[in-house]
């Protein structure tokens, strides 16, 4: 328990100490919010979609969590390059425990980042539909954070250096985001797009978040929760297994 | 003390290695070596660059899977019983392994908790060790602002924070000034005497090995070429100093390309980290 805590704390400290990382990772969501939100807003309203910022904000929050979480997981590659990973690998604690501590830490960091973006959305004019549902939204935010930190950890356990990193970004993380319904409604999307969205785990995160914040829901909140939880558990499990096989 | 005597006299090896081999693709890093270390010994594993010392230590400490051969560490097989092996040893790595984004104190704290050292004991030892390596007034600084030698001292302090059955020291004195080296060795021999901790060390400073080691094995090109006490090695090679014995055993040619390439890489990565 103390082991999980200290590894969690390490992730938090590293995050809070890298001011440039915090500020830098806010640039993208702000850009999306303002360029897309205000740029597409009028067209979206004309097409009877309503207020686009209301629609977009949950997607942008999910995006910032996705990116931060994947990066937190991938941090293992840094630890490997800088040597610290060895220290945890030979420690007399099970690798599962180490994996859990790191993942919780990374997920917390992603969650904090998501909350900051939430606040930015608020400034941009976004208002949750009902205050009572905000805690539900937090649950979805944390699930997204957990899922993708575990995924990042799993990936980083098999990558030994940064060579494959670009590949992961372009062929996994970007598609996960753009095909998740974060930016457009899945309601009237072409068949092929909605099929792809249905196998993208982030879709359920975005849907759950949007559902609890704005009331617009595609799959259904309970289904979102169930699917996200199952996939998160699966990722944790696979990630732990891969992590336990790391050699140095 | 009685415990240690029985262990010694019964001759139960605490580390035993039989026909151990490790290949990296085409490179045979370790070629079927066999040796054992008795509980309570200070065992020096000497050899030129690229001889296979670090690779052997990595296999003993569960970091690498052997290609073939048998290992027992404190009676456990690192391949199947990793948790029990990990509970048996402590290690100072040859390569950097601290977290640069944390302070020295936080690095120690994290280590102490990972190794389950009780709070009071942990804090006491942390102060004692920080004092020993002369980092007392810098302990709340981020490690990334440390000099290379200071980082090395921190690694040493961290490695000594918990008292394991077996302590692996892979070139612990690399980059350290003579004062710190002396402190380190007297601390280690003290631990060995008082708590009967077995020490498994590598070093390129022959006088250090000569001074502290109770037994020495010399490895070259992945093969053990000689072993015994320092005196036995000198007699065997008809030389006066351990350094001459070492040179007689391993030749005076500089090690081959493959070895020097990886050493260069290490040097570079170290320079990179220092910035
Ligand atoms: N990960 C690796 N991949 C490929 N080859 C490796 C790897 N690690 C070590 N080797 C090779 O194995 C051989 C033994 O290396 P090792 O690090 O064990 O030497 P060493 O005795 O510790 O040398 P040094 O005194 O320089 O630390 C070298 O030829 C090295 O190039
Ligand atoms: Mg070495």
Coordinates of C-alpha atoms and ligand atoms in Angstrom, one line a residue:
Chain A
X1 CA 0.0 0.0 0.0
X2 CA 2.8 2.4 0.9
X3 CA 4.6 1.3 -2.2
X4 CA 1.6 2.3 -4.4
X5 CA 1.4 5.6 -2.6
X6 CA 5.1 6.5 -3.0
X7 CA 5.0 5.6 -6.7
X8 CA 1.8 7.6 -7.1
X9 CA 3.4 10.5 -5.3
X10 CA 6.4 10.3 -7.6
X11 CA 4.3 10.8 -10.7
X12 CA 2.5 13.8 -9.1
X13 CA 5.7 15.5 -8.0
X14 CA 7.3 15.0 -11.4
X15 CA 4.1 16.6 -13.0
X16 CA 3.9 19.5 -10.7
X17 CA 7.6 20.3 -11.1
X18 CA 7.5 20.5 -14.9
X19 CA 5.7 23.7 -15.3
X20 CA 6.5 23.8 -19.0
X21 CA 4.7 20.5 -19.5
X22 CA 1.6 21.7 -17.8
X23 CA 1.4 24.9 -19.8
X24 CA 2.5 23.2 -23.0
X25 CA -0.2 20.6 -22.8
X26 CA -2.9 23.2 -22.4
X27 CA -2.1 24.8 -25.8
X28 CA -3.7 22.1 -27.8
X29 CA -7.1 22.0 -26.1
X30 CA -7.3 25.8 -26.0
X31 CA -6.6 25.8 -29.8
X32 CA -9.3 23.2 -30.5
X33 CA -11.8 25.0 -28.3
X34 CA -11.3 28.4 -29.8
X35 CA -10.5 27.5 -33.5
X36 CA -13.1 24.8 -33.8
X37 CA -15.5 26.0 -31.2
X38 CA -15.8 29.5 -32.5
X39 CA -14.9 28.7 -36.1
X40 CA -17.5 26.0 -36.6
X41 CA -20.0 27.3 -34.0
X42 CA -22.1 29.4 -36.5
X43 CA -22.4 26.6 -39.1
X44 CA -23.2 24.0 -36.4
X45 CA -26.0 26.3 -35.1
X46 CA -27.3 26.8 -38.6
X47 CA -27.5 23.0 -39.0
X48 CA -29.7 23.0 -36.0
X49 CA -27.0 21.3 -33.9
X50 CA -27.4 23.9 -31.1
X51 CA -24.4 25.4 -29.3
X52 CA -21.2 23.8 -30.6
X53 CA -19.2 24.8 -27.6
X54 CA -21.6 22.8 -25.5
X55 CA -21.0 19.8 -27.8
X56 CA -17.3 20.2 -28.2
X57 CA -16.2 20.9 -24.6
X58 CA -16.6 17.3 -23.4
X59 CA -14.6 16.1 -26.4
X60 CA -11.8 18.5 -25.7
X61 CA -11.7 17.6 -22.1
X62 CA -11.5 13.9 -23.1
X63 CA -8.8 14.8 -25.6
X64 CA -6.6 16.4 -23.0
X65 CA -7.0 13.5 -20.7
X66 CA -6.2 11.0 -23.5
X67 CA -3.0 12.7 -24.4
X68 CA -1.8 13.3 -20.9
X69 CA -2.6 9.7 -19.9
X70 CA -0.8 8.1 -22.9
X71 CA 2.2 10.3 -22.2
X72 CA 2.2 9.4 -18.5
X73 CA 2.2 5.7 -19.4
X74 CA 4.9 6.2 -22.0
X75 CA 7.1 7.9 -19.4
X76 CA 8.4 4.4 -18.7
X77 CA 10.6 4.8 -21.8
X78 CA 12.2 7.9 -20.2
X79 CA 12.7 6.0 -17.0
X80 CA 14.4 3.3 -19.0
X81 CA 16.7 5.7 -20.9
X82 CA 17.6 7.6 -17.7
X83 CA 18.1 4.4 -15.8
X84 CA 15.6 4.8 -13.0
X85 CA 13.5 1.9 -14.3
X86 CA 16.1 -0.6 -13.1
X87 CA 15.7 0.7 -9.5
X88 CA 12.0 -0.3 -9.6
X89 CA 12.5 -3.5 -11.5
X90 CA 14.8 -5.1 -8.9
X91 CA 12.8 -3.9 -5.9
X92 CA 11.2 -6.6 -3.7
X93 CA 7.7 -5.7 -4.6
X94 CA 5.6 -7.4 -7.2
X95 CA 5.6 -5.7 -10.6
X96 CA 1.8 -5.6 -10.5
X97 CA 2.1 -3.3 -7.5
X98 CA 4.6 -1.1 -9.3
X99 CA 2.3 -1.0 -12.3
X100 CA -0.7 0.0 -10.2
X101 CA 1.2 2.7 -8.4
X102 CA 2.5 4.2 -11.6
X103 CA -0.8 3.9 -13.4
X104 CA -2.8 5.6 -10.6
X105 CA -0.2 8.4 -10.5
X106 CA -0.4 8.9 -14.2
X107 CA -4.1 8.8 -14.2
X108 CA -4.3 11.3 -11.4
X109 CA -2.1 13.6 -13.4
X110 CA -4.3 13.2 -16.5
X111 CA -7.3 13.9 -14.3
X112 CA -5.8 17.1 -13.0
X113 CA -5.1 18.2 -16.5
X114 CA -8.7 17.3 -17.5
X115 CA -10.0 19.5 -14.6
X116 CA -7.9 22.4 -15.8
X117 CA -9.3 22.1 -19.3
X118 CA -12.7 21.8 -17.7
X119 CA -12.1 25.2 -16.1
X120 CA -10.9 26.6 -19.4
X121 CA -14.1 25.4 -21.1
X122 CA -16.1 27.1 -18.4
X123 CA -14.3 30.4 -19.2
X124 CA -15.0 29.8 -22.9
X125 CA -18.7 29.7 -22.1
X126 CA -19.4 26.0 -21.5
X127 CA -22.0 25.3 -18.7
X128 CA -22.8 21.8 -17.4
X129 CA -26.5 21.0 -17.8
X130 CA -27.0 19.9 -14.2
X131 CA -24.6 20.3 -11.3
X132 CA -25.8 17.0 -9.8
X133 CA -24.3 15.2 -12.8
X134 CA -20.8 16.7 -12.5
X135 CA -19.6 14.0 -10.1
X136 CA -20.6 11.4 -12.7
X137 CA -18.6 13.3 -15.3
X138 CA -15.6 13.1 -13.0
X139 CA -16.0 9.3 -12.8
X140 CA -15.9 9.1 -16.6
X141 CA -12.9 11.4 -16.7
X142 CA -11.0 9.2 -14.3
X143 CA -11.9 6.1 -16.2
X144 CA -10.6 7.6 -19.4
X145 CA -7.4 8.6 -17.5
X146 CA -6.9 5.2 -16.1
X147 CA -7.6 3.3 -19.3
X148 CA -5.2 5.3 -21.4
X149 CA -2.4 5.4 -18.8
X150 CA -2.6 1.7 -18.6
X151 CA -2.5 1.5 -22.4
X152 CA 0.5 3.8 -22.5
X153 CA 2.3 1.6 -19.9
X154 CA 1.5 -1.5 -21.9
X155 CA 2.9 0.0 -25.0
X156 CA 6.0 1.4 -23.3
X157 CA 6.7 -2.0 -21.8
X158 CA 7.4 -3.4 -25.2
X159 CA 9.1 -0.3 -26.8
X160 CA 12.7 0.0 -25.8
X161 CA 13.3 3.5 -27.2
X162 CA 11.6 6.4 -28.9
X163 CA 11.8 4.9 -32.4
X164 CA 8.2 3.6 -32.3
X165 CA 6.8 6.6 -30.6
X166 CA 5.9 8.5 -33.7
X167 CA 4.2 5.4 -35.0
X168 CA 2.1 5.1 -31.9
X169 CA 1.1 8.8 -32.0
X170 CA 0.0 8.8 -35.7
X171 CA -1.5 5.4 -35.9
X172 CA -3.0 4.9 -32.5
X173 CA -3.5 8.0 -30.5
X174 CA -4.6 10.4 -33.2
X175 CA -7.1 7.9 -34.7
X176 CA -8.4 7.1 -31.2
X177 CA -9.2 10.8 -30.8
X178 CA -10.5 11.8 -34.2
X179 CA -12.7 8.8 -34.6
X180 CA -14.2 8.9 -31.2
X181 CA -17.0 11.4 -31.8
X182 CA -15.2 14.0 -29.7
X183 CA -15.5 16.5 -32.5
X184 CA -18.7 15.5 -34.4
X185 CA -22.0 13.8 -33.4
X186 CA -22.2 10.1 -34.1
X187 CA -25.9 10.3 -34.6
X188 CA -25.9 11.0 -38.4
X189 CA -22.4 9.9 -39.2
X190 CA -21.9 7.5 -42.1
X191 CA -22.2 3.9 -41.3
X192 CA -18.5 3.1 -41.6
X193 CA -17.6 5.9 -39.3
X194 CA -20.0 4.9 -36.6
X195 CA -18.8 1.3 -36.8
X196 CA -15.2 2.4 -36.3
X197 CA -16.4 4.7 -33.4
X198 CA -18.1 1.8 -31.8
X199 CA -14.8 -0.1 -31.4
X200 CA -12.9 3.0 -30.3
X201 CA -12.9 2.8 -26.5
X202 CA -12.6 6.6 -26.3
X203 CA -16.0 6.9 -27.9
X204 CA -17.6 5.6 -24.7
X205 CA -15.5 7.9 -22.6
X206 CA -16.5 10.9 -24.7
X207 CA -20.1 9.8 -24.7
X208 CA -20.3 9.2 -21.0
X209 CA -18.7 12.6 -20.4
X210 CA -20.9 14.4 -22.8
X211 CA -24.0 12.6 -21.5
X212 CA -23.3 13.5 -17.9
X213 CA -22.4 17.1 -18.7
X214 CA -24.9 18.1 -21.4
X215 CA -27.5 15.3 -21.5
X216 CA -26.7 14.5 -25.1
X217 CA -25.9 10.8 -25.2
X218 CA -25.4 8.3 -28.0
X219 CA -24.7 4.8 -26.5
X220 CA -26.2 5.3 -23.0
X221 CA -24.5 6.2 -19.8
X222 CA -24.7 2.8 -18.2
X223 CA -23.4 1.1 -21.3
X224 CA -20.5 3.7 -21.5
X225 CA -19.6 3.0 -17.9
X226 CA -19.7 -0.8 -18.3
X227 CA -17.7 -0.9 -21.5
X228 CA -15.1 1.6 -20.2
X229 CA -14.7 -0.4 -17.0
X230 CA -14.2 -3.7 -18.7
X231 CA -11.7 -2.3 -21.2
X232 CA -9.8 -0.5 -18.4
X233 CA -9.5 -3.7 -16.4
X234 CA -8.3 -5.5 -19.5
X235 CA -5.7 -2.9 -20.2
X236 CA -4.5 -3.0 -16.6
X237 CA -4.2 -6.7 -16.8
X238 CA -2.4 -6.8 -20.1
X239 CA -0.2 -3.9 -19.0
X240 CA 0.8 -5.6 -15.8
X241 CA 1.7 -8.7 -17.7
X242 CA 3.8 -6.9 -20.2
X243 CA 5.4 -4.8 -17.5
X244 CA 6.3 -7.9 -15.5
X245 CA 8.2 -9.2 -18.5
X246 CA 10.5 -6.2 -18.9
X247 CA 14.2 -7.0 -18.9
X248 CA 16.9 -4.4 -18.6
Chain B
X1 CA 27.7 -14.1 14.9
X2 CA 27.1 -17.8 15.7
X3 CA 24.7 -17.9 12.8
X4 CA 27.4 -16.6 10.4
X5 CA 29.9 -19.1 11.7
X6 CA 27.6 -22.0 11.0
X7 CA 26.8 -20.7 7.6
X8 CA 30.5 -20.4 6.8
X9 CA 31.5 -23.7 8.2
X10 CA 28.7 -25.6 6.5
X11 CA 30.0 -24.1 3.2
X12 CA 26.5 -23.3 1.8
X13 CA 27.1 -21.0 -1.1
X14 CA 24.8 -18.0 -1.1
X15 CA 25.3 -17.5 -4.8
X16 CA 26.0 -20.3 -7.1
X17 CA 26.2 -20.3 -10.9
X18 CA 26.6 -23.3 -13.1
X19 CA 27.4 -23.3 -16.8
X20 CA 25.8 -19.9 -17.2
X21 CA 25.5 -18.5 -20.7
X22 CA 24.2 -15.3 -22.2
X23 CA 24.0 -14.4 -25.9
X24 CA 22.9 -11.1 -27.3
X25 CA 22.2 -12.2 -30.9
X26 CA 25.6 -13.1 -32.2
X27 CA 27.5 -11.8 -29.3
X28 CA 28.3 -14.3 -26.6
X29 CA 28.6 -12.1 -23.6
X30 CA 28.9 -14.9 -21.0
X31 CA 30.1 -18.3 -22.0
X32 CA 29.2 -21.1 -19.7
X33 CA 30.7 -19.8 -16.4
X34 CA 30.5 -21.6 -13.1
X35 CA 31.4 -20.2 -9.7
X36 CA 30.0 -19.9 -6.2
X37 CA 30.2 -17.3 -3.4
X38 CA 30.0 -18.4 0.2
X39 CA 27.9 -16.5 2.7
X40 CA 29.9 -13.8 4.4
X41 CA 32.5 -13.5 1.7
X42 CA 33.5 -10.3 -0.1
X43 CA 33.8 -11.6 -3.6
X44 CA 35.4 -9.5 -6.3
X45 CA 34.6 -10.2 -9.9
X46 CA 37.3 -8.6 -12.0
X47 CA 37.8 -8.4 -15.8
X48 CA 38.5 -6.0 -18.6
X49 CA 35.8 -3.9 -20.3
X50 CA 33.2 -6.0 -22.0
X51 CA 34.3 -9.2 -20.2
X52 CA 30.7 -10.0 -19.1
X53 CA 30.6 -8.8 -15.4
X54 CA 27.6 -6.5 -15.7
X55 CA 25.7 -9.1 -17.8
X56 CA 26.4 -11.7 -15.1
X57 CA 25.2 -9.4 -12.4
X58 CA 22.0 -8.6 -14.3
X59 CA 21.2 -12.3 -14.6
X60 CA 21.8 -12.8 -10.9
X61 CA 19.5 -9.9 -10.1
X62 CA 16.5 -10.9 -12.2
X63 CA 17.1 -8.1 -14.8
X64 CA 18.1 -10.4 -17.6
X65 CA 17.0 -14.0 -18.5
X66 CA 20.0 -16.3 -19.0
X67 CA 20.3 -18.1 -22.4
X68 CA 21.1 -21.3 -20.5
X69 CA 22.6 -22.4 -17.2
X70 CA 21.7 -22.6 -13.6
X71 CA 21.7 -19.8 -10.9
X72 CA 20.8 -19.9 -7.2
X73 CA 20.8 -16.7 -5.2
X74 CA 20.1 -17.3 -1.5
X75 CA 18.7 -20.6 -2.6
X76 CA 16.3 -19.2 -5.2
X77 CA 16.2 -19.4 -8.9
X78 CA 16.0 -15.8 -10.4
X79 CA 14.1 -17.2 -13.4
X80 CA 11.2 -18.6 -11.5
X81 CA 11.4 -17.2 -7.9
X82 CA 12.0 -13.6 -8.8
X83 CA 10.3 -12.1 -5.8
X84 CA 12.3 -14.2 -3.3
X85 CA 15.6 -13.4 -5.1
X86 CA 14.7 -9.7 -5.1
X87 CA 14.1 -9.8 -1.3
X88 CA 17.6 -11.2 -0.9
X89 CA 19.8 -8.6 -2.4
X90 CA 20.7 -4.9 -2.8
X91 CA 22.5 -3.4 -5.7
X92 CA 24.5 -0.3 -6.8
X93 CA 24.3 -0.3 -10.6
X94 CA 27.2 0.6 -12.8
X95 CA 24.9 2.9 -14.9
X96 CA 22.9 5.8 -13.4
X97 CA 19.6 4.9 -11.9
X98 CA 18.4 7.7 -9.8
X99 CA 15.3 9.9 -10.6
X100 CA 16.7 13.3 -11.6
X101 CA 13.4 15.0 -11.1
X102 CA 13.3 14.1 -7.5
X103 CA 15.6 15.4 -4.7
X104 CA 18.3 13.3 -3.1
X105 CA 16.2 12.8 0.0
X106 CA 13.1 11.8 -2.1
X107 CA 15.2 9.2 -4.0
X108 CA 16.3 7.7 -0.7
X109 CA 12.8 7.8 0.8
X110 CA 11.4 6.1 -2.3
X111 CA 14.0 3.4 -2.1
X112 CA 13.5 2.8 1.6
X113 CA 9.8 2.4 1.1
X114 CA 10.2 0.0 -1.8
X115 CA 12.4 -2.1 0.4
X116 CA 10.1 -1.9 3.4
X117 CA 12.6 -0.2 5.7
X118 CA 10.7 0.9 8.8
X119 CA 10.3 4.7 9.1
X120 CA 12.5 5.4 12.1
X121 CA 15.3 3.2 10.9
X122 CA 15.0 4.6 7.4
X123 CA 15.3 8.2 8.6
X124 CA 18.3 7.4 10.8
X125 CA 20.1 5.6 8.1
X126 CA 19.3 8.2 5.5
X127 CA 20.9 10.9 7.7
X128 CA 23.8 8.7 8.5
X129 CA 24.5 7.8 4.8
X130 CA 24.0 11.4 3.6
X131 CA 26.6 12.4 6.1
X132 CA 28.9 9.7 5.0
X133 CA 28.7 10.6 1.3
X134 CA 28.8 14.3 2.2
X135 CA 25.5 15.3 0.7
X136 CA 23.9 16.5 3.9
X137 CA 23.5 20.1 2.9
X138 CA 22.3 19.2 -0.6
X139 CA 19.8 16.6 0.3
X140 CA 16.8 18.7 -0.7
X141 CA 18.2 19.7 -4.1
X142 CA 16.9 18.1 -7.3
X143 CA 19.3 15.4 -8.4
X144 CA 19.4 16.9 -11.9
X145 CA 21.5 19.8 -10.5
X146 CA 24.1 17.4 -9.0
X147 CA 27.6 16.8 -10.5
X148 CA 28.4 13.4 -11.8
X149 CA 30.3 12.4 -8.6
X150 CA 27.5 13.7 -6.4
X151 CA 25.0 11.5 -8.3
X152 CA 27.3 8.6 -7.8
X153 CA 27.5 9.2 -4.1
X154 CA 23.7 9.3 -3.9
X155 CA 23.5 6.0 -5.7
X156 CA 25.9 4.5 -3.1
X157 CA 24.0 5.9 -0.2
X158 CA 20.8 4.5 -1.7
X159 CA 22.3 1.1 -2.2
X160 CA 23.3 0.9 1.4
X161 CA 20.0 2.1 2.8
X162 CA 18.5 -1.4 3.4
X163 CA 20.7 -4.2 4.6
X164 CA 20.2 -7.2 2.4
X165 CA 21.8 -10.7 2.6
X166 CA 23.8 -10.0 -0.6
X167 CA 25.0 -6.7 -1.8
X168 CA 26.0 -6.3 -5.5
X169 CA 28.3 -3.4 -6.2
X170 CA 29.0 -2.9 -9.9
X171 CA 32.0 -0.6 -10.1
X172 CA 30.7 1.4 -7.2
X173 CA 33.7 3.7 -7.0
X174 CA 33.6 4.9 -10.6
X175 CA 34.0 8.7 -10.7
X176 CA 34.4 9.0 -6.9
X177 CA 37.2 10.9 -5.2
X178 CA 39.6 9.0 -3.0
X179 CA 38.0 10.2 0.3
X180 CA 34.6 8.9 -0.7
X181 CA 36.1 5.7 -1.9
X182 CA 37.8 5.1 1.4
X183 CA 34.6 5.8 3.3
X184 CA 32.6 3.5 1.0
X185 CA 35.0 0.6 1.5
X186 CA 35.3 0.9 5.2
X187 CA 31.5 1.1 5.5
X188 CA 31.1 -2.0 3.3
X189 CA 33.7 -4.1 5.1
X190 CA 32.0 -3.0 8.3
X191 CA 28.6 -4.2 7.1
X192 CA 30.2 -7.4 6.0
X193 CA 31.7 -8.0 9.4
X194 CA 28.9 -6.8 11.6
X195 CA 25.9 -8.1 9.7
X196 CA 27.5 -10.9 7.7
X197 CA 26.4 -9.3 4.5
X198 CA 27.8 -11.1 1.5
X199 CA 29.4 -8.6 -1.0
X200 CA 29.7 -9.2 -4.7
X201 CA 31.7 -6.4 -6.3
X202 CA 33.3 -5.4 -9.5
X203 CA 36.0 -2.7 -9.9
X204 CA 38.8 -1.7 -12.2
X205 CA 40.9 -0.5 -9.3
X206 CA 43.0 -3.5 -8.4
X207 CA 44.2 -2.1 -5.2
X208 CA 40.6 -1.8 -3.9
X209 CA 40.0 -5.5 -4.8
X210 CA 43.3 -6.4 -3.2
X211 CA 42.4 -4.6 0.0
X212 CA 38.8 -5.7 0.6
X213 CA 38.1 -8.9 -1.3
X214 CA 38.3 -12.3 0.5
X215 CA 38.2 -14.0 -2.9
X216 CA 38.6 -13.0 -6.5
X217 CA 37.4 -14.4 -9.8
X218 CA 38.9 -13.0 -13.1
X219 CA 36.6 -13.1 -16.1
X220 CA 37.8 -12.4 -19.7
X221 CA 35.8 -12.7 -22.9
X222 CA 32.9 -14.2 -21.0
X223 CA 35.0 -17.0 -19.5
X224 CA 36.4 -17.3 -16.0
X225 CA 40.2 -17.5 -16.3
X226 CA 41.3 -17.7 -12.7
X227 CA 39.9 -17.6 -9.2
X228 CA 41.3 -17.6 -5.7
X229 CA 42.5 -15.2 -3.0
X230 CA 44.7 -12.3 -4.1
X231 CA 47.8 -14.1 -2.9
X232 CA 46.9 -17.3 -4.7
X233 CA 46.5 -15.3 -8.0
X234 CA 49.8 -13.6 -7.4
X235 CA 51.5 -17.0 -6.8
X236 CA 49.8 -18.6 -9.7
X237 CA 51.1 -15.9 -12.1
X238 CA 54.4 -15.3 -10.3
X239 CA 53.7 -11.6 -9.9
X240 CA 54.1 -9.1 -7.1
X241 CA 50.9 -7.1 -7.3
X242 CA 47.3 -7.9 -8.1
X243 CA 47.5 -5.5 -11.0
X244 CA 50.3 -7.5 -12.6
X245 CA 48.5 -10.7 -11.9
X246 CA 45.5 -9.3 -13.6
X247 CA 47.5 -8.2 -16.6
X248 CA 49.2 -11.6 -16.8
X249 CA 45.9 -13.4 -16.8
X250 CA 44.0 -11.1 -19.2
X251 CA 46.9 -9.9 -21.5
X252 CA 47.8 -6.3 -22.1
X253 CA 45.9 -5.7 -25.3
X254 CA 43.0 -3.2 -25.2
X255 CA 39.6 -4.8 -25.5
X256 CA 38.0 -5.4 -28.9
X257 CA 35.7 -3.0 -30.9
X258 CA 32.4 -4.4 -29.7
X259 CA 33.3 -3.8 -26.1
X260 CA 34.7 -0.3 -26.6
X261 CA 31.7 0.7 -28.7
X262 CA 29.3 0.0 -25.8
X263 CA 31.7 1.7 -23.4
X264 CA 31.7 4.8 -25.6
X265 CA 28.0 4.8 -25.6
X266 CA 28.0 4.6 -21.8
X267 CA 30.4 7.5 -21.6
X268 CA 28.3 9.5 -23.9
X269 CA 25.1 8.8 -22.2
X270 CA 26.6 9.7 -19.0
X271 CA 27.8 13.0 -20.4
X272 CA 24.4 13.6 -21.7
X273 CA 22.8 13.0 -18.3
X274 CA 25.1 15.3 -16.6
X275 CA 23.8 18.3 -18.5
Ligands
LIG1 N1 22.0 -5.2 -24.1 C1 23.0 -5.6 -24.8 N2 22.9 -5.9 -26.1 C2 23.9 -6.4 -26.9 N3 25.1 -6.6 -26.3 C3 25.3 -6.4 -25.0 C4 24.3 -5.9 -24.2 N4 24.8 -5.7 -23.0 C5 26.1 -6.1 -23.0 N5 26.4 -6.5 -24.3 C6 27.7 -7.1 -24.7 O1 28.1 -8.1 -23.8 C7 29.5 -8.0 -23.5 C8 29.7 -7.9 -22.0 O2 29.2 -6.7 -21.5 P1 29.2 -6.3 -20.0 O3 28.5 -5.1 -19.8 O4 28.7 -7.5 -19.2 O5 30.8 -6.1 -19.7 P2 31.5 -5.7 -18.4 O6 32.4 -6.8 -18.0 O7 30.5 -5.2 -17.4 O8 32.4 -4.5 -18.9 P3 32.7 -3.0 -18.2 O9 33.9 -3.2 -17.4 O10 33.0 -2.2 -19.4 O11 31.5 -2.6 -17.4 C9 30.0 -6.8 -24.3 O12 30.6 -7.3 -25.5 C10 28.8 -6.0 -24.6 O13 29.0 -5.4 -25.8
LIG2 MG1 30.1 -3.5 -16.4

